[in-house]
Tab-separated table of C-alpha atoms in Angstrom:
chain	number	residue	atom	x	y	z
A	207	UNK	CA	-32.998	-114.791	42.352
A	208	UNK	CA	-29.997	-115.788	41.892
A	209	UNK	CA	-26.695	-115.571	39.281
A	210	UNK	CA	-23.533	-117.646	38.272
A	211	UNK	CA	-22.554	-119.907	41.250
A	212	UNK	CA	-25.997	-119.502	42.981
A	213	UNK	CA	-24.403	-115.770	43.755
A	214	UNK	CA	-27.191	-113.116	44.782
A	215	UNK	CA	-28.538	-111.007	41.506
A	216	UNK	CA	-26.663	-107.560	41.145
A	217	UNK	CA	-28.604	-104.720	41.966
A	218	UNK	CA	-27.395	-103.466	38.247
A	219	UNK	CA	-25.030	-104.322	35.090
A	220	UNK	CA	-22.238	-102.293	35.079
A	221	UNK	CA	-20.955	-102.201	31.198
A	222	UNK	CA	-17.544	-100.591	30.765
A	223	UNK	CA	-14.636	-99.770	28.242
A	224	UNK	CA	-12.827	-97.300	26.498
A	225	UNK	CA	-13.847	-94.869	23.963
A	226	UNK	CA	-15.222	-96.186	20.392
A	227	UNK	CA	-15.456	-99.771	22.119
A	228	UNK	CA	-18.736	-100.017	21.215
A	229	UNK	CA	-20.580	-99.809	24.381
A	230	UNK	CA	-23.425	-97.847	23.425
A	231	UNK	CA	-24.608	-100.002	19.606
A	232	UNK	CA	-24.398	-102.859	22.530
A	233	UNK	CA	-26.525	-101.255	24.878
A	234	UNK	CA	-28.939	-100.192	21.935
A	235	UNK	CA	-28.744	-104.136	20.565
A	236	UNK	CA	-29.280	-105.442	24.239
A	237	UNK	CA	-32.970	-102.752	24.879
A	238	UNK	CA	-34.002	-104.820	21.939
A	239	UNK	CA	-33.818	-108.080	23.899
A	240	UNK	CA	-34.322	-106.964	27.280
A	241	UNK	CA	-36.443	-104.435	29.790
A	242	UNK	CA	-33.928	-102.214	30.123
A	243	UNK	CA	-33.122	-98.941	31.279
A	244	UNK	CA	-29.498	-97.513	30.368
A	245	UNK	CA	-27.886	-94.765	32.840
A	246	UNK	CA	-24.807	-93.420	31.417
A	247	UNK	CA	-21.418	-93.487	33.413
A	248	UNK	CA	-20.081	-90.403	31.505
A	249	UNK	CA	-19.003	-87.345	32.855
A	250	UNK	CA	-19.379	-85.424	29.476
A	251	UNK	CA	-23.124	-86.472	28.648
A	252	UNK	CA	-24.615	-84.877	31.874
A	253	UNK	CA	-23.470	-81.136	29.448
A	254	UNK	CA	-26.299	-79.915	28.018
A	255	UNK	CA	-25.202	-78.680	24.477
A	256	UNK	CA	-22.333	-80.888	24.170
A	257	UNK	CA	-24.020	-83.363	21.462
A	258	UNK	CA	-21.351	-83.916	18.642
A	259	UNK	CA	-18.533	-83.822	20.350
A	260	UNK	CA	-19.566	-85.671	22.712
A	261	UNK	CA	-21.340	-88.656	20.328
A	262	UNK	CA	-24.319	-88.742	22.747
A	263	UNK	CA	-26.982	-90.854	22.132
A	264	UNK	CA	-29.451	-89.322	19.121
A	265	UNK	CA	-33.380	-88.136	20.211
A	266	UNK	CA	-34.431	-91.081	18.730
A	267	UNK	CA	-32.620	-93.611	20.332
A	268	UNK	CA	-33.211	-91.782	23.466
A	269	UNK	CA	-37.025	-92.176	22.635
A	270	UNK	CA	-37.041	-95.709	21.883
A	271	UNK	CA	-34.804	-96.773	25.488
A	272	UNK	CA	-35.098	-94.410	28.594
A	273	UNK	CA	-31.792	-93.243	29.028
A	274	UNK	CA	-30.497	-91.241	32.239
A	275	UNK	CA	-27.819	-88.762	33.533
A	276	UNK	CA	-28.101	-87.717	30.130
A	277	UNK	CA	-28.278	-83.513	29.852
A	278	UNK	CA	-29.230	-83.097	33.511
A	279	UNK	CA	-26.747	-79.625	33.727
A	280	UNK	CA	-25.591	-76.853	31.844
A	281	UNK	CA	-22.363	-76.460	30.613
A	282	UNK	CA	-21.174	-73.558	33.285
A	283	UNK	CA	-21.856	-76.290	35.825
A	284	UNK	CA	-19.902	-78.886	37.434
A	285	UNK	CA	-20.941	-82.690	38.612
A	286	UNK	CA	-18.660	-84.803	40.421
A	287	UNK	CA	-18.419	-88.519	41.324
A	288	UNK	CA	-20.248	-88.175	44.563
A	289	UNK	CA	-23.103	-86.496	42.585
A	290	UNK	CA	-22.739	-89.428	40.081
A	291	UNK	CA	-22.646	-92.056	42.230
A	292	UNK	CA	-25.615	-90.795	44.723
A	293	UNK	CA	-27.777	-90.321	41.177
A	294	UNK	CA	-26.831	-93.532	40.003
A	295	UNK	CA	-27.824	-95.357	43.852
A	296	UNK	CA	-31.398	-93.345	43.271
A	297	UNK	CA	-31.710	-94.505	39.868
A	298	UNK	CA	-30.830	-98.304	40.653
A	299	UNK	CA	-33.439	-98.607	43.039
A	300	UNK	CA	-36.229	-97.112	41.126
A	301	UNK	CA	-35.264	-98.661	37.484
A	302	UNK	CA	-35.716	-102.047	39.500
A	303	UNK	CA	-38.390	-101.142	41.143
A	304	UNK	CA	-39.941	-100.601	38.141
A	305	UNK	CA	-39.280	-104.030	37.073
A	306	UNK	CA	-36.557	-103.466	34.337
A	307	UNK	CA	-32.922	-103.784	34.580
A	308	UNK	CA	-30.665	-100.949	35.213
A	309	UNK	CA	-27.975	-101.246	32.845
A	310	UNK	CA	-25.085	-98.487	33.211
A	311	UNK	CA	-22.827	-97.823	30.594
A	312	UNK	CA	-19.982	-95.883	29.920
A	313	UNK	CA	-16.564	-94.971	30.412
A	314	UNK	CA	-15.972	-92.766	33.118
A	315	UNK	CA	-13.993	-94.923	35.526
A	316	UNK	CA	-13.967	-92.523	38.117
A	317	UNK	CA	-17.315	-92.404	38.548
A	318	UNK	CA	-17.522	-96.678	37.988
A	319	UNK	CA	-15.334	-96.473	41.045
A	320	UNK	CA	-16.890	-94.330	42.922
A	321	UNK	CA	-20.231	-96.289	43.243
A	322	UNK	CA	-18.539	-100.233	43.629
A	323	UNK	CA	-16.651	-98.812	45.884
A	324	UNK	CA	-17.317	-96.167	47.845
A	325	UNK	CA	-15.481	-92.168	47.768
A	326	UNK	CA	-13.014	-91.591	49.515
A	327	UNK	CA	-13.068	-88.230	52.291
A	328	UNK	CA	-11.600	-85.974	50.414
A	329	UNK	CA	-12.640	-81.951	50.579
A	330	UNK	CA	-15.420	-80.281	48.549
A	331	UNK	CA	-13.945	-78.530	45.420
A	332	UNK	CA	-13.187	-74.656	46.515
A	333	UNK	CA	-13.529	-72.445	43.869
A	334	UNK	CA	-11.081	-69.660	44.953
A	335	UNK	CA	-8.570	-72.282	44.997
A	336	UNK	CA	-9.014	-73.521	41.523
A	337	UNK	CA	-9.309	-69.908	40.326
A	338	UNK	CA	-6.060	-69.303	41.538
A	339	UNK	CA	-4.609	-72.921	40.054
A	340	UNK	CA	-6.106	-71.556	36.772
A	341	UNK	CA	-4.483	-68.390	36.805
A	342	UNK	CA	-1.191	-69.937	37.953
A	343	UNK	CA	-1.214	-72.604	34.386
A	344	UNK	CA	-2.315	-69.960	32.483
A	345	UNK	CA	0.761	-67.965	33.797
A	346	UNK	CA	3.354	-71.187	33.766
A	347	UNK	CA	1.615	-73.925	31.938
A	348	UNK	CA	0.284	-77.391	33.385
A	349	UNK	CA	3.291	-79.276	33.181
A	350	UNK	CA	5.086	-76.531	35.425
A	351	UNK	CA	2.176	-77.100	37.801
A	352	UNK	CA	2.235	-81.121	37.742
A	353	UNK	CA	6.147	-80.520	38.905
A	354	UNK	CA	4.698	-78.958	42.003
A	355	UNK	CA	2.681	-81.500	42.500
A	356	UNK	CA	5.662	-84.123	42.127
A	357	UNK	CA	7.422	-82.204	44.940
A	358	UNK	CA	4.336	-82.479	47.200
A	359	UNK	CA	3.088	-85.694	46.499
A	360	UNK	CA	5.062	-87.849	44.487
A	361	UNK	CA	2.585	-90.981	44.215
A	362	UNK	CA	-0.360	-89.020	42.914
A	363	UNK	CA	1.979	-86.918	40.324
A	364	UNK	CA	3.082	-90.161	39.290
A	365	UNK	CA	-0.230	-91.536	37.726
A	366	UNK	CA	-1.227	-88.249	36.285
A	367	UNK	CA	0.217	-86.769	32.818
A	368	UNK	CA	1.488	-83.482	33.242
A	369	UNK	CA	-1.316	-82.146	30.742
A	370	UNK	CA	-4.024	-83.850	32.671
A	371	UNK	CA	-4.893	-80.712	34.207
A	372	UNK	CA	-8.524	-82.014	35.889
A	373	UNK	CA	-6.587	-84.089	37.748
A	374	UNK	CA	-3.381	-82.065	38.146
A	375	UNK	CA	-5.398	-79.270	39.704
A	376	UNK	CA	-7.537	-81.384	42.118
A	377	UNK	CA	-4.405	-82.918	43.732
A	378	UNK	CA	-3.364	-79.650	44.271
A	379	UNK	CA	-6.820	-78.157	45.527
A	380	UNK	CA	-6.514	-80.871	48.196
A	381	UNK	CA	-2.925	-80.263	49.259
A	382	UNK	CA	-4.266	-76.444	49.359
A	383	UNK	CA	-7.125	-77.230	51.313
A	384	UNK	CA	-5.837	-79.953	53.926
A	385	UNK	CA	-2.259	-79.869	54.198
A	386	UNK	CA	-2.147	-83.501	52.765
A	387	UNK	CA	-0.777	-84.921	50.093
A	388	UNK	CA	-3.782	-86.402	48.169
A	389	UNK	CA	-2.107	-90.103	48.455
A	390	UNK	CA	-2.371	-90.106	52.146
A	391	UNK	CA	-6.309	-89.638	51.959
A	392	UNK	CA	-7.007	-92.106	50.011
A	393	UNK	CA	-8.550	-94.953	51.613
A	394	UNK	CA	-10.505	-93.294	53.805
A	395	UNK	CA	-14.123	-93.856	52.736
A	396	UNK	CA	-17.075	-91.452	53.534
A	397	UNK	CA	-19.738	-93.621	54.835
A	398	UNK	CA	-21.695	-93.297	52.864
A	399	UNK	CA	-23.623	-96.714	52.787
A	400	UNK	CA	-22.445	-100.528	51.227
A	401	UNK	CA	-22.074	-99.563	47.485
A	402	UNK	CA	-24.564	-101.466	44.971
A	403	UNK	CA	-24.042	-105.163	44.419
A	404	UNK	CA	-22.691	-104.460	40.505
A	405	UNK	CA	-21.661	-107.343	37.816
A	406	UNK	CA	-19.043	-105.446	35.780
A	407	UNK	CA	-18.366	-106.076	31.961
A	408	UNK	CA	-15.570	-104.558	30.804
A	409	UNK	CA	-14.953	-104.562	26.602
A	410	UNK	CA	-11.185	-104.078	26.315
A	411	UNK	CA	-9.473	-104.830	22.377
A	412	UNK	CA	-7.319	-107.111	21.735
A	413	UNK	CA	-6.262	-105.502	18.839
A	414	UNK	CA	-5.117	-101.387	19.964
A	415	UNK	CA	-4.448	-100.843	16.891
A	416	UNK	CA	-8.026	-100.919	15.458
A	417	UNK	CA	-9.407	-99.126	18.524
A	418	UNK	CA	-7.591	-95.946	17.551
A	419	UNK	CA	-8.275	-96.253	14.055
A	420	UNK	CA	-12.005	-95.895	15.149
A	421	UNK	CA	-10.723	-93.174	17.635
A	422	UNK	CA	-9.643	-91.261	14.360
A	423	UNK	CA	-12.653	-92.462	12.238
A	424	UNK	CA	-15.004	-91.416	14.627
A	425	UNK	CA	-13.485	-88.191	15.230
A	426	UNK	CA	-13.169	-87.239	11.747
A	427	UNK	CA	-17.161	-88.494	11.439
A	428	UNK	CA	-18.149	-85.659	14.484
A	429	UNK	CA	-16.290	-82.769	12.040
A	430	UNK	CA	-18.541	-83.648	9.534
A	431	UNK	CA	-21.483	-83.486	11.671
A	432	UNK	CA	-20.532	-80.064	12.422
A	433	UNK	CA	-18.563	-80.495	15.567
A	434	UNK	CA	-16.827	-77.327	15.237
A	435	UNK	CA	-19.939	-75.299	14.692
A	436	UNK	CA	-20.898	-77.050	17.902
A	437	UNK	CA	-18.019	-75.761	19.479
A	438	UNK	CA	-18.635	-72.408	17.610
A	439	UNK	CA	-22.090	-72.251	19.399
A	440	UNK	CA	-20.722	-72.981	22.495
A	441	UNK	CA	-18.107	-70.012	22.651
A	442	UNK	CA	-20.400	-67.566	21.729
A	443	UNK	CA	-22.898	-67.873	24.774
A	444	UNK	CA	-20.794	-65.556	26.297
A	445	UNK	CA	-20.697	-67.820	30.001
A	446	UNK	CA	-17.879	-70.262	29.062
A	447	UNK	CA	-14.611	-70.415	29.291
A	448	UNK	CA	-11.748	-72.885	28.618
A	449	UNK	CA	-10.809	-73.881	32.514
A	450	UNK	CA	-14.589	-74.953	32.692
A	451	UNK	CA	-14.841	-78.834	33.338
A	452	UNK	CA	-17.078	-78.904	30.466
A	453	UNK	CA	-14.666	-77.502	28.226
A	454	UNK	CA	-12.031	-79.441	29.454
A	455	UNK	CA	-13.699	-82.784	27.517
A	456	UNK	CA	-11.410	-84.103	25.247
A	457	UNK	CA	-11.836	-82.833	21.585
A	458	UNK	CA	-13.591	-79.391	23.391
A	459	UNK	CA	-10.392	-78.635	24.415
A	460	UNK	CA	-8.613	-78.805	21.165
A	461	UNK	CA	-11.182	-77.238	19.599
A	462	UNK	CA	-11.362	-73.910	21.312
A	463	UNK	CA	-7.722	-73.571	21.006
A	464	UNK	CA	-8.213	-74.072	17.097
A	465	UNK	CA	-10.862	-71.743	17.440
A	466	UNK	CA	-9.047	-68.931	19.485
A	467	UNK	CA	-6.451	-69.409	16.939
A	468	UNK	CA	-8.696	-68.811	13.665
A	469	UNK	CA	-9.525	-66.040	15.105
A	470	UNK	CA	-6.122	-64.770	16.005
A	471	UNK	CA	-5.677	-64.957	12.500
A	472	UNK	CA	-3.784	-67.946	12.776
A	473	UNK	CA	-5.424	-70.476	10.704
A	474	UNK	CA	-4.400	-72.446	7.308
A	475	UNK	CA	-4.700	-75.924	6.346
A	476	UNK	CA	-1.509	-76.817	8.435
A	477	UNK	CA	-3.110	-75.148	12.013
A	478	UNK	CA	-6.103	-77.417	10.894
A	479	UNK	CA	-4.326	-80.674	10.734
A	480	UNK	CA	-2.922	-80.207	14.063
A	481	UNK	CA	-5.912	-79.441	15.447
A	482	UNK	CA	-7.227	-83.098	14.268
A	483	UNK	CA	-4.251	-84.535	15.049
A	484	UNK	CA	-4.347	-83.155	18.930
A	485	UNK	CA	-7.869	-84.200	19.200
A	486	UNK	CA	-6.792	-87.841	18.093
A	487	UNK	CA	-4.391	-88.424	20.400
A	488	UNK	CA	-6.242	-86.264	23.124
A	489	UNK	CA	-8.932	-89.167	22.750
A	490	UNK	CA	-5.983	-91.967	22.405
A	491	UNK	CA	-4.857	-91.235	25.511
A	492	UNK	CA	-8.146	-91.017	27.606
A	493	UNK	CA	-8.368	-94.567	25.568
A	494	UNK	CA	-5.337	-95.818	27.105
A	495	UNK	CA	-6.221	-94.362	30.633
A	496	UNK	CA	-9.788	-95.918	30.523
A	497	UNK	CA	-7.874	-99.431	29.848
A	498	UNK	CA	-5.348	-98.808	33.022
A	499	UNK	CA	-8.448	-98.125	35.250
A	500	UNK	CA	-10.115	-101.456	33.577
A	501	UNK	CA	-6.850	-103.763	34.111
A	502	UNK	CA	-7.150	-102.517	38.020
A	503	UNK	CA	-10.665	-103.273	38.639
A	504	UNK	CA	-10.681	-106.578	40.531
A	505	UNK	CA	-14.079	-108.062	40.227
A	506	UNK	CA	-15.168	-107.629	35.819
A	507	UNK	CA	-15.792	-110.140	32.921
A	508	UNK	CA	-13.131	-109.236	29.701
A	509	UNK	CA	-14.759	-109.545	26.139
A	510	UNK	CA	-12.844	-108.379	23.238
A	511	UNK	CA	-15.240	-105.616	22.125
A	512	UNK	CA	-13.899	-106.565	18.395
A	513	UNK	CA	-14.748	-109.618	18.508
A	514	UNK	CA	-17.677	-110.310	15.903
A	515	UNK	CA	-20.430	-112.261	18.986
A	516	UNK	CA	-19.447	-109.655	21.543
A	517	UNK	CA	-22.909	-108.552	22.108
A	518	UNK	CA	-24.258	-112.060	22.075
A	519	UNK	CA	-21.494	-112.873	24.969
A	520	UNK	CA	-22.435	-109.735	26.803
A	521	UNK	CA	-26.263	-110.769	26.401
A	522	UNK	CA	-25.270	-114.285	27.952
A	523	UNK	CA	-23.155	-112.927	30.675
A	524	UNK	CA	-26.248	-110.355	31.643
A	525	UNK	CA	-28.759	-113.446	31.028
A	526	UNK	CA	-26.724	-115.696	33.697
A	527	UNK	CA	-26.902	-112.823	36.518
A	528	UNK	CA	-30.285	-112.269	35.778
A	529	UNK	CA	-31.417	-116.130	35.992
């Protein structure tokens, strides 16, 4: 079988974009048409427990289209892109086998990257190292670490925020562990097999503006849910803590903080609105970051994920591959 241009069919639909694009009412709207299977491409979905926050996909909608890489760990645990991507290669195979399309959706572009293209060699995470990295922000703050990082490897401190302290402290786990600026290593791909042939759809805006005001709709929407009883929950297992990589997701984050805070005896309306307002523009951000990893990715169809037809343009783009 073949797709556009007489092109060999993709082993699996790869449908991207940023947070609030829409990607998952598509992916609903498109199991309606089509024998589908959706694995997600999200590194906070694979949490067990992190439901609101996280807007993962209700039990019913999870009953009426298998969905996968969906609460596989617990939230003391971590999963990386080389987990994701060998998951995703297992899932592929057997979804197809099966005789239904794999569709993968989501917007963790790390781990998108990581499976069209192959890892690159870098060390296992150490967990002395990052134990002492945590110690050393909670002592000096991220920003004082990302400065560090500037002074060791210039490139990779120059794509990171200094907040972004998942990324902050891996560049700095790898100059700990190798003696190598992170920069130099990458490029050098574990062999780990050809990666999947994958047609990518990527729904950017045209409009930013209206993305974020869905950013803040949606966010304000997961309060009312009872996102910070989630959060609540969460804290009081007793086994978490706010350097965790599940904690680290954006509007967890924020929310513990509030939380220690309220507890500090620290709260009041105006604590609250900052809160909200960190959250926001937490989730603005990993918006605008999700489109920078988009606008880089070579081989991917654009549709305006505002646009009123959008799913009818992804379900022709998905219809031509599949011809």
């Amino acid at each position: 079988m073949s797709g556009p241009a007489g092109a060999a069919r993709p082993d699996a639909i790869l449908l991207l974009g940023p947070t609030a694009s829409g990607k998952s009412a598509i992916a609903m709207a498109l199991a309606e048409r089509l024998p589908l299977e959706i694995v997600s491409v999200d590194s906070a979905l694979v949490y067990r427990s992190l439901d609101i926050g996280t807007a993962k996909p209700t039990a019913a909608e999870r009953a009426a289209v298998p969905h996968h890489l969906i609460d596989t760990i617990a939230p003391t645990a971590t999963y990386s892109a080389a987990a994701f991507a060998a998951d995703a290669r297992r899932l592929i195979a057997a979804i197809r086998a099966r005789g239904r399309l794999p569709l993968l959706v989501g917007g963790t572009m790390l781990y998108a990257k990581a499976l069209a293209e192959g890892l690159d060699e870098l060390p296992r995470a150490d967990p002395a190292v990052r134990a002492a990295l945590d110690a050393e922000a909670a002592r000096d703050g991220w920003p004082a670490l990302h400065a560090r990082l500037a002074c060791i490897d210039p490139i990779t401190a120059a794509r990171l925020e200094p907040g972004d302290s998942q990324r902050v402290q891996r560049a700095l786990e790898v100059h700990a562990l190798t003696g190598r600026p992170m920069s130099a290593l990458i490029g050098t791909r574990a062999a780990d097999g050809p990666p999947p042939r994958l047609a990518t759809i990527a729904l950017e805006p045209a409009d930013r503006a209206v993305l974020h005001a869905r950013i803040a709709a949606r966010f304000e929407a997961m309060l009312a849910a009872g996102f910070l009883d989630e959060v609540r929950a969460l804290r009081a297992r007793g086994d978490l803590a706010p350097t965790m990589p599940s904690m680290r997701c954006v509007g967890y984050r924020q929310a513990w903080s509030y939380l220690d805070d309220l507890e500090a005896g620290e709260g009041g309306g105006a604590r609250r609105q900052r809160f909200v307002d960190e959250a926001i523009a937490a989730t603005r951000q990993l918006a605008k970051r999700q489109l920078t990893w988009l606008r880089s990715m070579r081989a991917r169809e654009v549709l305006d994920c505002l646009a009123p037809d959008a799913l009818e343009r992804v379900s022709a783009i998905i219809a031509a591959h599949e011809r």
